[in-house]
Coordinates of N, CA and C in Angstrom, one line a residue:
X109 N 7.5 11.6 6.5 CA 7.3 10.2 6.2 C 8.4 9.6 5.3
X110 N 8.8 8.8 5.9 CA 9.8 7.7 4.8 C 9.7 6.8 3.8
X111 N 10.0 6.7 2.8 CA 9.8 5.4 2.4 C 10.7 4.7 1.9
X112 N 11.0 3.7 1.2 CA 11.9 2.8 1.4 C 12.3 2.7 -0.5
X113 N 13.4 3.0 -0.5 CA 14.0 2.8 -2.2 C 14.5 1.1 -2.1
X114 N 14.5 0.4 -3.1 CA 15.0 -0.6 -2.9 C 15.5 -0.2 -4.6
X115 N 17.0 -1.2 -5.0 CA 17.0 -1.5 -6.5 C 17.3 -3.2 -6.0
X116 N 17.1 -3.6 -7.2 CA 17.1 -5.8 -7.3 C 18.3 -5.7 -8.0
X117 N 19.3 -6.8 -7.4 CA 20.3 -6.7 -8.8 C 20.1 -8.8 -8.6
X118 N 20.7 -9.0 -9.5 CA 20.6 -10.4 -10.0 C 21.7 -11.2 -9.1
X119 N 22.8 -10.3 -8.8 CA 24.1 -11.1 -8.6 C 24.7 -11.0 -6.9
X120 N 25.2 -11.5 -6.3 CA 25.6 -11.2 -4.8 C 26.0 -9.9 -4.4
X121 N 26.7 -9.4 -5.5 CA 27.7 -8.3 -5.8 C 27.1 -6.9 -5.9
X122 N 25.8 -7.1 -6.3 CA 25.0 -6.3 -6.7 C 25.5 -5.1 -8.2
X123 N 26.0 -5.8 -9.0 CA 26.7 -5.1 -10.1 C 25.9 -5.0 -10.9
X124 N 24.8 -6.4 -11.3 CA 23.8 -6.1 -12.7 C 22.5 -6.1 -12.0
X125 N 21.9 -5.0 -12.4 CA 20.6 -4.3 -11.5 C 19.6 -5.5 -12.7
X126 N 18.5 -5.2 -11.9 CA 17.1 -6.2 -12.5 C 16.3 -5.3 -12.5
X127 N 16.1 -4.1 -11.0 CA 14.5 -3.4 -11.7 C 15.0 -2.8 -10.1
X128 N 14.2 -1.1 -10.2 CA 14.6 -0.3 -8.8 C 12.7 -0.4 -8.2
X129 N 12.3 0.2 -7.4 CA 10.9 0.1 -7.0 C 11.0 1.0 -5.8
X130 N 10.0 1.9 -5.3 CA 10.0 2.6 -3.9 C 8.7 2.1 -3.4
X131 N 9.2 1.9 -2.0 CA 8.0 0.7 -1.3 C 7.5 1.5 0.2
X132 N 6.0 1.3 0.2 CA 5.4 2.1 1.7 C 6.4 1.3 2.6
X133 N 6.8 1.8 3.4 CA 6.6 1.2 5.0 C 5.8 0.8 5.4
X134 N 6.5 -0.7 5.6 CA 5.1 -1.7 6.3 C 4.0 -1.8 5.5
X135 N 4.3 -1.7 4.0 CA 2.9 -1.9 2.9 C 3.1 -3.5 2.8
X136 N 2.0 -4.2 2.5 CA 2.1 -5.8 2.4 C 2.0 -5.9 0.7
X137 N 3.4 -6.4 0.2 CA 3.5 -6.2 -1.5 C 3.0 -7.7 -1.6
X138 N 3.0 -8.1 -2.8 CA 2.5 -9.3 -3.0 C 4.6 -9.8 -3.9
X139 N 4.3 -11.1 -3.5 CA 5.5 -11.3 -3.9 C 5.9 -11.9 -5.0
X140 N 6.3 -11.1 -6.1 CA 6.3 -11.3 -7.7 C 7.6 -11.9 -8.1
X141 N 8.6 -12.4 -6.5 CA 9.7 -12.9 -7.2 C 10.1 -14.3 -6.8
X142 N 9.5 -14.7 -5.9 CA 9.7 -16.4 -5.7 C 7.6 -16.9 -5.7
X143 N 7.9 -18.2 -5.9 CA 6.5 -18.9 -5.9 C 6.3 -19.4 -4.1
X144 N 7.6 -19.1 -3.3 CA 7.7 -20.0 -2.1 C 6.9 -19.3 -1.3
X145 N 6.5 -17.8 -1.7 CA 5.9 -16.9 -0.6 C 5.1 -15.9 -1.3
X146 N 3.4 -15.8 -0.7 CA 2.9 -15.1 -1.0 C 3.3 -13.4 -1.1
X147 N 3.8 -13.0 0.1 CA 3.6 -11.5 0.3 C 5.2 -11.5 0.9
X148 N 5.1 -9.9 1.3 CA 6.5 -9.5 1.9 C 6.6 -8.0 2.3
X149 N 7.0 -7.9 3.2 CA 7.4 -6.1 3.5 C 8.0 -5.9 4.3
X150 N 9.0 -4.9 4.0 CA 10.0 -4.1 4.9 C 9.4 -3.0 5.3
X151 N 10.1 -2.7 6.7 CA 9.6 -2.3 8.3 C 11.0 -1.5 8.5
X152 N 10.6 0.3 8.6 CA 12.5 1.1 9.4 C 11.8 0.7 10.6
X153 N 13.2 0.1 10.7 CA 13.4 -0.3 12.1 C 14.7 0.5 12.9
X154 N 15.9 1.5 12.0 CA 16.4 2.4 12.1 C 16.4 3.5 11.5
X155 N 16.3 4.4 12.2 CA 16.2 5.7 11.7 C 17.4 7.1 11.5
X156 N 18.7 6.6 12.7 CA 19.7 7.5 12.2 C 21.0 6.9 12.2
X157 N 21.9 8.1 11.5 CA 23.0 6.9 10.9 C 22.7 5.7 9.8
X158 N 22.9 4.7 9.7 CA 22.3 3.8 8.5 C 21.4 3.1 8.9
X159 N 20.5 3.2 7.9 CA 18.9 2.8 8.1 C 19.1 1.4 8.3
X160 N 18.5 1.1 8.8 CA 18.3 -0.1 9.4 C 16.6 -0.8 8.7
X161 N 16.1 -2.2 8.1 CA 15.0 -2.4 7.9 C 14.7 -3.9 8.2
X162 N 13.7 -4.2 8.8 CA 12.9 -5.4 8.8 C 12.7 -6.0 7.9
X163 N 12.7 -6.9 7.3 CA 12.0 -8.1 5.8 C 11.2 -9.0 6.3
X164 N 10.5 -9.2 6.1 CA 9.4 -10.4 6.3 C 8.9 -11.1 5.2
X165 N 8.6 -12.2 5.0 CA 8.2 -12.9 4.0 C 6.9 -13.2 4.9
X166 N 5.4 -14.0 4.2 CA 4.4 -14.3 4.2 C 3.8 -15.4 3.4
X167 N 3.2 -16.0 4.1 CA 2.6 -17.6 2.9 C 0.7 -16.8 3.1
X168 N 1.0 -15.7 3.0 CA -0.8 -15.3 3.5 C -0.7 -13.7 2.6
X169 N -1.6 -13.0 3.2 CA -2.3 -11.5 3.5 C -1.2 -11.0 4.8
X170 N 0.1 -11.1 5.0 CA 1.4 -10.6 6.0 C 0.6 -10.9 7.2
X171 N -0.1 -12.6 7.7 CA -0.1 -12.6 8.7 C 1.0 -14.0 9.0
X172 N 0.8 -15.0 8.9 CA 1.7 -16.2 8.8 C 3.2 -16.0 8.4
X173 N 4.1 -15.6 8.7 CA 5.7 -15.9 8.6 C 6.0 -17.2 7.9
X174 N 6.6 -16.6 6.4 CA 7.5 -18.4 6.0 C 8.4 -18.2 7.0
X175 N 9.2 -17.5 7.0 CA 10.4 -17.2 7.8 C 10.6 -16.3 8.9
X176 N 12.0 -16.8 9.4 CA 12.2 -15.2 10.7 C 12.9 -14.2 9.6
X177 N 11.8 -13.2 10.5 CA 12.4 -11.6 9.7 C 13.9 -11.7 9.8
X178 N 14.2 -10.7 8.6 CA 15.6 -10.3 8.6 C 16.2 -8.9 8.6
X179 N 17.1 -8.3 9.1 CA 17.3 -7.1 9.7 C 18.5 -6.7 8.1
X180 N 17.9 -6.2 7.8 CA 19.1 -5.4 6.3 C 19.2 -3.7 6.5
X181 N 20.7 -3.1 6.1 CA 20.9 -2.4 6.5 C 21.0 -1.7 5.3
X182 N 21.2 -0.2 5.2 CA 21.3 0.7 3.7 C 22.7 0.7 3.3
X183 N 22.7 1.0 2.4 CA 24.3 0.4 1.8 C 25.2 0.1 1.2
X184 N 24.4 -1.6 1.7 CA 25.4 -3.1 1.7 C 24.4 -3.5 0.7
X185 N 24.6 -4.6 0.0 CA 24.4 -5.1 -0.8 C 23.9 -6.4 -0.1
X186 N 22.0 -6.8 0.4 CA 21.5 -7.7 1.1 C 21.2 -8.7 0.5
X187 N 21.0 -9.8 0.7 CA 20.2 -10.6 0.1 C 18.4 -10.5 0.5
X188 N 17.7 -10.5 -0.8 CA 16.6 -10.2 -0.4 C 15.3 -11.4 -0.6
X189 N 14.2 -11.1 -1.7 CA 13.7 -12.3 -1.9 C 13.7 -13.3 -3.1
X190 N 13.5 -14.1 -2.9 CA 13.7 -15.0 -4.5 C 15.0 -15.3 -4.6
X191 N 16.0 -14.9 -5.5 CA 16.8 -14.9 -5.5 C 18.0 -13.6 -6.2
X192 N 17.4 -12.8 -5.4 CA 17.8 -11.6 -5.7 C 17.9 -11.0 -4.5
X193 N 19.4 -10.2 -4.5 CA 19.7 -9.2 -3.8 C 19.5 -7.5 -3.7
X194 N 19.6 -6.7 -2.6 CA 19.1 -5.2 -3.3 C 20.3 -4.7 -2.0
X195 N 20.0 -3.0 -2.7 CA 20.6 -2.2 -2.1 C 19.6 -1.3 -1.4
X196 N 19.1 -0.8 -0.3 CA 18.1 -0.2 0.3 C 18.4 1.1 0.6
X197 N 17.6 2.2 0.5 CA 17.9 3.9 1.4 C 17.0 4.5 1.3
X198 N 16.3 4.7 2.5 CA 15.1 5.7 2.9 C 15.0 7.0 2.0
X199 N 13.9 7.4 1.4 CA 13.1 8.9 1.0 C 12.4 9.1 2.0
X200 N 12.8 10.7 2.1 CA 11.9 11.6 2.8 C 10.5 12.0 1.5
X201 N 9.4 11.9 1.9 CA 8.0 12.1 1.4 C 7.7 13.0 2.3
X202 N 7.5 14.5 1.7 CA 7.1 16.1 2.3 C 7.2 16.6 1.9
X203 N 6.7 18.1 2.2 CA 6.2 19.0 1.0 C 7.8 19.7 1.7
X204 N 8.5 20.0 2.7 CA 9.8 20.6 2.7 C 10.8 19.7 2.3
X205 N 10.5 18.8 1.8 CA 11.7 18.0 0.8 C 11.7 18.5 -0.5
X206 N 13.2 18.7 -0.7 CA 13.4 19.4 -2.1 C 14.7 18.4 -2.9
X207 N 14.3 18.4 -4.0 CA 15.9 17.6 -4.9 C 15.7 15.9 -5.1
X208 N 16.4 15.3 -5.6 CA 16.5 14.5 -6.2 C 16.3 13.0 -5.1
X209 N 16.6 13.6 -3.9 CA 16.4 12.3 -2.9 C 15.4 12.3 -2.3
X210 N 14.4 13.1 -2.5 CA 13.2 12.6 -2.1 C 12.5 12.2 -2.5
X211 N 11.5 11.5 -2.1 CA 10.2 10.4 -2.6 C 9.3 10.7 -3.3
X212 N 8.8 10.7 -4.3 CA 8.0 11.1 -5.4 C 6.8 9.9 -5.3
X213 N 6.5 9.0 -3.7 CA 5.4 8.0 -4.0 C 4.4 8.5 -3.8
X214 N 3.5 8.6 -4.7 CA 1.9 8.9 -4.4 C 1.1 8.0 -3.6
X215 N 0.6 8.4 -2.6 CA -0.3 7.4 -1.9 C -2.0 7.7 -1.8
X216 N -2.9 6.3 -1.3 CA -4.0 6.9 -0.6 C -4.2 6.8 0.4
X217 N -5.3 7.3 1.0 CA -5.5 6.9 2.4 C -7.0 6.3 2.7
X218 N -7.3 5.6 3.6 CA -8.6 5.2 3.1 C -9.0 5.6 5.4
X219 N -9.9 6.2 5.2 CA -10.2 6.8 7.0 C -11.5 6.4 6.9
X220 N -11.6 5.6 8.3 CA -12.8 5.9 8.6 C -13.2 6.0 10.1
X221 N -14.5 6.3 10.0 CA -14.9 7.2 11.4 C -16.5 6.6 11.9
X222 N -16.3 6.7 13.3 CA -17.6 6.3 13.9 C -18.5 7.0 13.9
X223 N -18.6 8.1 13.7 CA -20.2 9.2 13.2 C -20.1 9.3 11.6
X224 N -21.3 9.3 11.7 CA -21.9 9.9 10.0 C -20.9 11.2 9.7
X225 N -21.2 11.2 8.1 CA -20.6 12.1 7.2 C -19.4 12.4 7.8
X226 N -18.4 11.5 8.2 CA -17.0 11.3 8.2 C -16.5 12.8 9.8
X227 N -17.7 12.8 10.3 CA -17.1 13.8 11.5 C -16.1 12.8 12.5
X228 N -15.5 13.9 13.0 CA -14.6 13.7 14.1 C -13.1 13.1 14.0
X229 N -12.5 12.8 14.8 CA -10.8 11.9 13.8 C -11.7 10.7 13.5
X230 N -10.7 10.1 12.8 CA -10.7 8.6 12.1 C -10.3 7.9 13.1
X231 N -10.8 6.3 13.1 CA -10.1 5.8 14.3 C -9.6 4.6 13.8
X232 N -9.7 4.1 12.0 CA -8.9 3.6 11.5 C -8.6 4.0 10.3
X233 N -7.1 3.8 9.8 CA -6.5 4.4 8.4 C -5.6 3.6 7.9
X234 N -6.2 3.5 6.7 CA -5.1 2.5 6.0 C -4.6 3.2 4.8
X235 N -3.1 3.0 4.6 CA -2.7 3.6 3.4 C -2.0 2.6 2.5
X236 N -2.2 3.0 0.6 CA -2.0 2.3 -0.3 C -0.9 3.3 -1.2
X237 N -0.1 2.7 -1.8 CA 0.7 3.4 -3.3 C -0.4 3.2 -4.3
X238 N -0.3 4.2 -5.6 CA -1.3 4.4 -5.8 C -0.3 4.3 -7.3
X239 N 0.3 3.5 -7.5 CA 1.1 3.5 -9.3 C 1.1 2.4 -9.0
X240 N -0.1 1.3 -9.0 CA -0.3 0.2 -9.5 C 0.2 -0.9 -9.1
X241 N 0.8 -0.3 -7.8 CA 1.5 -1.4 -7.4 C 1.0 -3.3 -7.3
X242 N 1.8 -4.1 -7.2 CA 0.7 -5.2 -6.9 C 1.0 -5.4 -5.3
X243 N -0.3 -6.0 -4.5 CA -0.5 -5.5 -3.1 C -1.2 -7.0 -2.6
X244 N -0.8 -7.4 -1.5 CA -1.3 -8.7 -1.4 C -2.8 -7.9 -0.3
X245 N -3.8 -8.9 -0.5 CA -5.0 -9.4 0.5 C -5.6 -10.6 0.3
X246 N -6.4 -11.2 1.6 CA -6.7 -12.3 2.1 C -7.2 -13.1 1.0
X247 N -7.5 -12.6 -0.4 CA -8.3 -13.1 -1.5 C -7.8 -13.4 -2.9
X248 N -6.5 -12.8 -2.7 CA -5.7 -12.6 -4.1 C -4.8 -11.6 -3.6
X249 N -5.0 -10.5 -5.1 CA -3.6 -9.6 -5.1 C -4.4 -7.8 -5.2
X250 N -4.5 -7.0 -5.3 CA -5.0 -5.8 -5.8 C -4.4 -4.9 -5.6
X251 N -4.5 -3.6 -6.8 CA -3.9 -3.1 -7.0 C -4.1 -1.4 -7.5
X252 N -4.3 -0.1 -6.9 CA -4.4 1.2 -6.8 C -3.8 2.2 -7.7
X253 N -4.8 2.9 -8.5 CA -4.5 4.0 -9.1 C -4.9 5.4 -9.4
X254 N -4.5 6.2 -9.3 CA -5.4 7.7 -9.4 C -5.2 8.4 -10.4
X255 N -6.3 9.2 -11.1 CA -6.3 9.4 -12.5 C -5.4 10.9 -12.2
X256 N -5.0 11.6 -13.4 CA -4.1 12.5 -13.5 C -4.8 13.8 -12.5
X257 N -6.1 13.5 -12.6 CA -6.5 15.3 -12.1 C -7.0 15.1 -10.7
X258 N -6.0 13.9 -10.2 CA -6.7 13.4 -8.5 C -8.2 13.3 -7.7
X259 N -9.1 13.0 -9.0 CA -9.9 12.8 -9.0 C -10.9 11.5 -8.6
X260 N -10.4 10.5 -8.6 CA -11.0 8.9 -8.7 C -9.7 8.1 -8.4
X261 N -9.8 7.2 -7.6 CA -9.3 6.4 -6.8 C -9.7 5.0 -7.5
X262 N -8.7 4.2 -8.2 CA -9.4 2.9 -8.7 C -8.6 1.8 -7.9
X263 N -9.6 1.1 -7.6 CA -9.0 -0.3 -7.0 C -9.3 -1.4 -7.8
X264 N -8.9 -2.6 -8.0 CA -8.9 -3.9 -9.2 C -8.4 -4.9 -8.3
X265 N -9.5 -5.7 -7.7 CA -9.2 -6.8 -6.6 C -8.9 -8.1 -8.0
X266 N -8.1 -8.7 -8.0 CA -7.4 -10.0 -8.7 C -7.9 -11.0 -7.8
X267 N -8.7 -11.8 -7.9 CA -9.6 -13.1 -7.2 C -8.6 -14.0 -7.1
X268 N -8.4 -14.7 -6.0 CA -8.0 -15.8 -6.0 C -6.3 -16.0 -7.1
X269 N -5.7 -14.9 -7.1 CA -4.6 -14.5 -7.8 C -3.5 -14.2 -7.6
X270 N -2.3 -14.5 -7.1 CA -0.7 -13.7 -6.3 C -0.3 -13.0 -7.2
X271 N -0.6 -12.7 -8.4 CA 0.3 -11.7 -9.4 C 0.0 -10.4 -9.9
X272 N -1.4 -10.7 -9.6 CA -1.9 -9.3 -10.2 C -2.7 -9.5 -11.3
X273 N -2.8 -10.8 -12.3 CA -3.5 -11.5 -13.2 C -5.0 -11.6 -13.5
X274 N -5.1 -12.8 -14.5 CA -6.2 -13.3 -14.6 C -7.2 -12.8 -15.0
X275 N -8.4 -13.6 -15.2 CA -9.5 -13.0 -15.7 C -10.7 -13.3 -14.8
X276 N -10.3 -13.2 -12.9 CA -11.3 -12.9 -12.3 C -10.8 -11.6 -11.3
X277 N -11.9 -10.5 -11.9 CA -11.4 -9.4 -11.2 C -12.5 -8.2 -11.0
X278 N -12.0 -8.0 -9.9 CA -13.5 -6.7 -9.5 C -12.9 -5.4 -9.2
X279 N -13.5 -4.5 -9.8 CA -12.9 -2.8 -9.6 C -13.8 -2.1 -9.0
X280 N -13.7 -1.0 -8.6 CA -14.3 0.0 -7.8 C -13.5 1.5 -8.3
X281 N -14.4 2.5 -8.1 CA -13.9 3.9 -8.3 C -14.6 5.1 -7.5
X282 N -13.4 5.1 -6.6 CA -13.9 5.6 -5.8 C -13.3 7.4 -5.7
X283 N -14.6 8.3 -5.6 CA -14.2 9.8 -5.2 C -13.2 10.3 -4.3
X284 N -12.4 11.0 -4.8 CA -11.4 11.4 -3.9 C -12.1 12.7 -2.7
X285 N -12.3 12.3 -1.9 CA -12.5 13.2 -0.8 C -14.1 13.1 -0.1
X286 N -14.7 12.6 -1.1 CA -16.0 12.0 -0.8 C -16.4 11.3 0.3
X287 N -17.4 11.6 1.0 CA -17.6 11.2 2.4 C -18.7 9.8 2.1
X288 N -18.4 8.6 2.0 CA -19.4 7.4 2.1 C -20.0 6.9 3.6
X289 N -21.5 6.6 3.0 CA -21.9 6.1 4.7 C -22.1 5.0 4.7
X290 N -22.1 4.2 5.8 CA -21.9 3.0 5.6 C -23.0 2.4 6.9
X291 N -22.5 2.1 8.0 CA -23.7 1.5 8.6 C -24.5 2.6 9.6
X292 N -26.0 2.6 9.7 CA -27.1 3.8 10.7 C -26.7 3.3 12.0
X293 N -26.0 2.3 12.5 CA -27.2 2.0 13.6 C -25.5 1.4 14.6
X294 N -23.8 1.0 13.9 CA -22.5 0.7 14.0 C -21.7 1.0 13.4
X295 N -20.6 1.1 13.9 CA -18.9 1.6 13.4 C -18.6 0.3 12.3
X296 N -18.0 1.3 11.2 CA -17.9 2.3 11.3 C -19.1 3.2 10.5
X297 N -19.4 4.4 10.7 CA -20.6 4.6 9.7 C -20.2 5.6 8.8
X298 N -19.3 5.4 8.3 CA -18.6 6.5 7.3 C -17.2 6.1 6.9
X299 N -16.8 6.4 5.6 CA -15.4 6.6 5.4 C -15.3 7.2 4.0
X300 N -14.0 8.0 4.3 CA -13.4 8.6 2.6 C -12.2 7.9 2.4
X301 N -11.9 8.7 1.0 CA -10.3 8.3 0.6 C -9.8 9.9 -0.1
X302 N -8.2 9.4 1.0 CA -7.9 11.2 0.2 C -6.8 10.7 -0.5
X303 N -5.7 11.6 -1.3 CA -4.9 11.1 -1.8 C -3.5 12.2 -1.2
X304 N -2.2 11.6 -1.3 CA -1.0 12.2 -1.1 C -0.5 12.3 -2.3
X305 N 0.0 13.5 -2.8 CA 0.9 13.3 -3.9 C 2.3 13.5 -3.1
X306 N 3.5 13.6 -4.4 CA 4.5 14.1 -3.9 C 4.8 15.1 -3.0
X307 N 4.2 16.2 -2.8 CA 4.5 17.4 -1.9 C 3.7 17.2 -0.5
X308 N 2.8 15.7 -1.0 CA 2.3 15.2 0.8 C 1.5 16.1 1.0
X309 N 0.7 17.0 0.1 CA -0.6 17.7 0.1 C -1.8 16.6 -0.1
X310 N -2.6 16.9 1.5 CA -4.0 15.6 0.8 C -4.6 16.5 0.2
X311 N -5.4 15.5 -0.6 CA -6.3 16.5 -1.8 C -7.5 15.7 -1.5
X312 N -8.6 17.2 -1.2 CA -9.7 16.5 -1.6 C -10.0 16.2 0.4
X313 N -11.4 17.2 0.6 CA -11.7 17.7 2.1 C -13.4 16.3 2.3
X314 N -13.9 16.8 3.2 CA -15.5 15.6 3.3 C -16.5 16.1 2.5
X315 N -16.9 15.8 1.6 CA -17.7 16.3 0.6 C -19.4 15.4 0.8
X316 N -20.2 16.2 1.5 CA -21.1 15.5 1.5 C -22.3 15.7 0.3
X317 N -22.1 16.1 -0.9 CA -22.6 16.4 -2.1 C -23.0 15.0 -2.8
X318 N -23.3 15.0 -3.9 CA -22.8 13.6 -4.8 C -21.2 13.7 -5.3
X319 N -21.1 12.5 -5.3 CA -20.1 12.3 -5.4 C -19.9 12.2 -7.0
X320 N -18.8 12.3 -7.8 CA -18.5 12.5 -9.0 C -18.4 11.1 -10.0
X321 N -18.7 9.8 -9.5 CA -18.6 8.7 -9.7 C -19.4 8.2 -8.7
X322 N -20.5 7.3 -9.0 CA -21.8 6.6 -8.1 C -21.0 5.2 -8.0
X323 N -20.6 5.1 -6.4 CA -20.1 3.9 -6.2 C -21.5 3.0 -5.1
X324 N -22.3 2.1 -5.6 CA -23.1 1.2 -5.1 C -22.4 0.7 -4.0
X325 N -23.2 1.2 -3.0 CA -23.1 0.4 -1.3 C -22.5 -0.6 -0.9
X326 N -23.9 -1.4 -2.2 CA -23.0 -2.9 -1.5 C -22.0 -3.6 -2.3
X327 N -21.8 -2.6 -3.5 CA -20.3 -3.3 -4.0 C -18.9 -2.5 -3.4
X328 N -18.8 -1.3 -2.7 CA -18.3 -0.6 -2.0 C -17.4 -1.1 -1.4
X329 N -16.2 -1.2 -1.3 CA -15.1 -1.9 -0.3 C -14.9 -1.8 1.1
X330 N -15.6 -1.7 1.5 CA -16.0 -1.4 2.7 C -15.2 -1.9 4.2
X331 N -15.2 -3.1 4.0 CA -14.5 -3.7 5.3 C -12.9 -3.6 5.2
X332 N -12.5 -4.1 6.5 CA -11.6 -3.2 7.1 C -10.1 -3.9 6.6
X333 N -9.0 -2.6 5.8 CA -7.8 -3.3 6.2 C -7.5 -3.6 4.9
X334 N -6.3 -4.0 4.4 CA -5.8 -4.7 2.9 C -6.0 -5.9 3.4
X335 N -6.5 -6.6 4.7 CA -6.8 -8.2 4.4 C -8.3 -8.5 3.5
X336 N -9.1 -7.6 3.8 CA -10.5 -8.0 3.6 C -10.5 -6.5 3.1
X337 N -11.0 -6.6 1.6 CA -11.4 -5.4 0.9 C -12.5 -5.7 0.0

């Protein structure tokens, strides 16, 4: 798995840096550096020789385009959003990546499945960074973190918010590996969340026990997707 290094620098030239960040592939960030656009995310769109990436900007949850994508290469010194430019280059994230150029992003994954207690594959999966990043959906901004002993999964939905702010906000904490049921009778009727560390080990199998944190049903995040959580 790849992910995407970006650093911001202030100037065309890229000489005085602003702030570095490592971003999922294809994750929908909320956009913390112009007011003109809600969201944004970069897409490898090449894979050998010089990476090649997609940019998109968003006035939504990354369905509506402010603009036509833009194709930025690893490198060069791009212009990106706001008014700031970066310099971009792919991490390998895996447990046979060793040294300094690999990806250290912790992720979750959120699976779910059409039979009870999480049998069979998943037939949808969505994955999150899990160091807080801020993250756009259809309702505001929210934002993912996991406690040191990969234990609990916290989510903190920002209402009606692009930054990550304010004082309307709903959390959830959810078990790592824990199998939730959800509807008897339609899909999906189950789902967990596992987590990726650095070495890309999931942690945390279908645990149909109690779970170590009592997450209530119907405040449960349940529906599908970073649009609707």
């Amino acid at each position: 798995t790849l992910d995407i290094d970006v650093t911001l620098y202030v100037d065309g030239n890229c000489i005085t840096a602003y702030t570095s960040m490592l971003l999922l592939d294809d994750g929908c960030y909320a956009n913390m550096y112009t007011n003109l656009t809600k969201a944004f995310k970069l897409k490898i769109v090449g894979f050998t020789g010089i990476s090649r990436y997609d940019l998109y900007d968003y006035t939504d949850a990354c369905y509506s385009q402010f603009s036509p994508k833009r194709t930025l290469s690893s490198g060069k010194c791009e212009r990106f959003v706001g008014g700031y430019y970066a310099s971009l280059k792919s991490r390998l994230r895996s447990t046979t990546c060793v040294g300094e150029s690999c990806s250290r992003l912790a992720v979750t994954t959120q699976r779910f499945f059409s039979e009870a207690n999480c049998l069979g594959l998943p037939y949808m999966i969505y994955t999150y960074p899990v160091q807080n990043e801020c993250m756009r959906w259809s309702n505001g901004t929210q934002a993912f973190r996991v406690d040191p002993t990969t234990t609990n999964v916290t989510q903190v939905d920002y209402l009606a918010n692009d930054k990550c702010n304010g004082d309307q906000i709903r959390s959830y904490v959810m078990s790592v590996g824990y199998c939730y049921e959800l509807y008897p009778d339609e899909v999906p009727r189950s789902f967990k969340w596992d987590v990726e560390r650095y070495d890309a080990t999931t942690v945390g199998q279908a645990r149909l026990g109690g779970p170590s944190v009592v997450l209530p049903l119907l405040a449960a995040p349940v529906l599908l997707g970073h649009h609707e959580f």
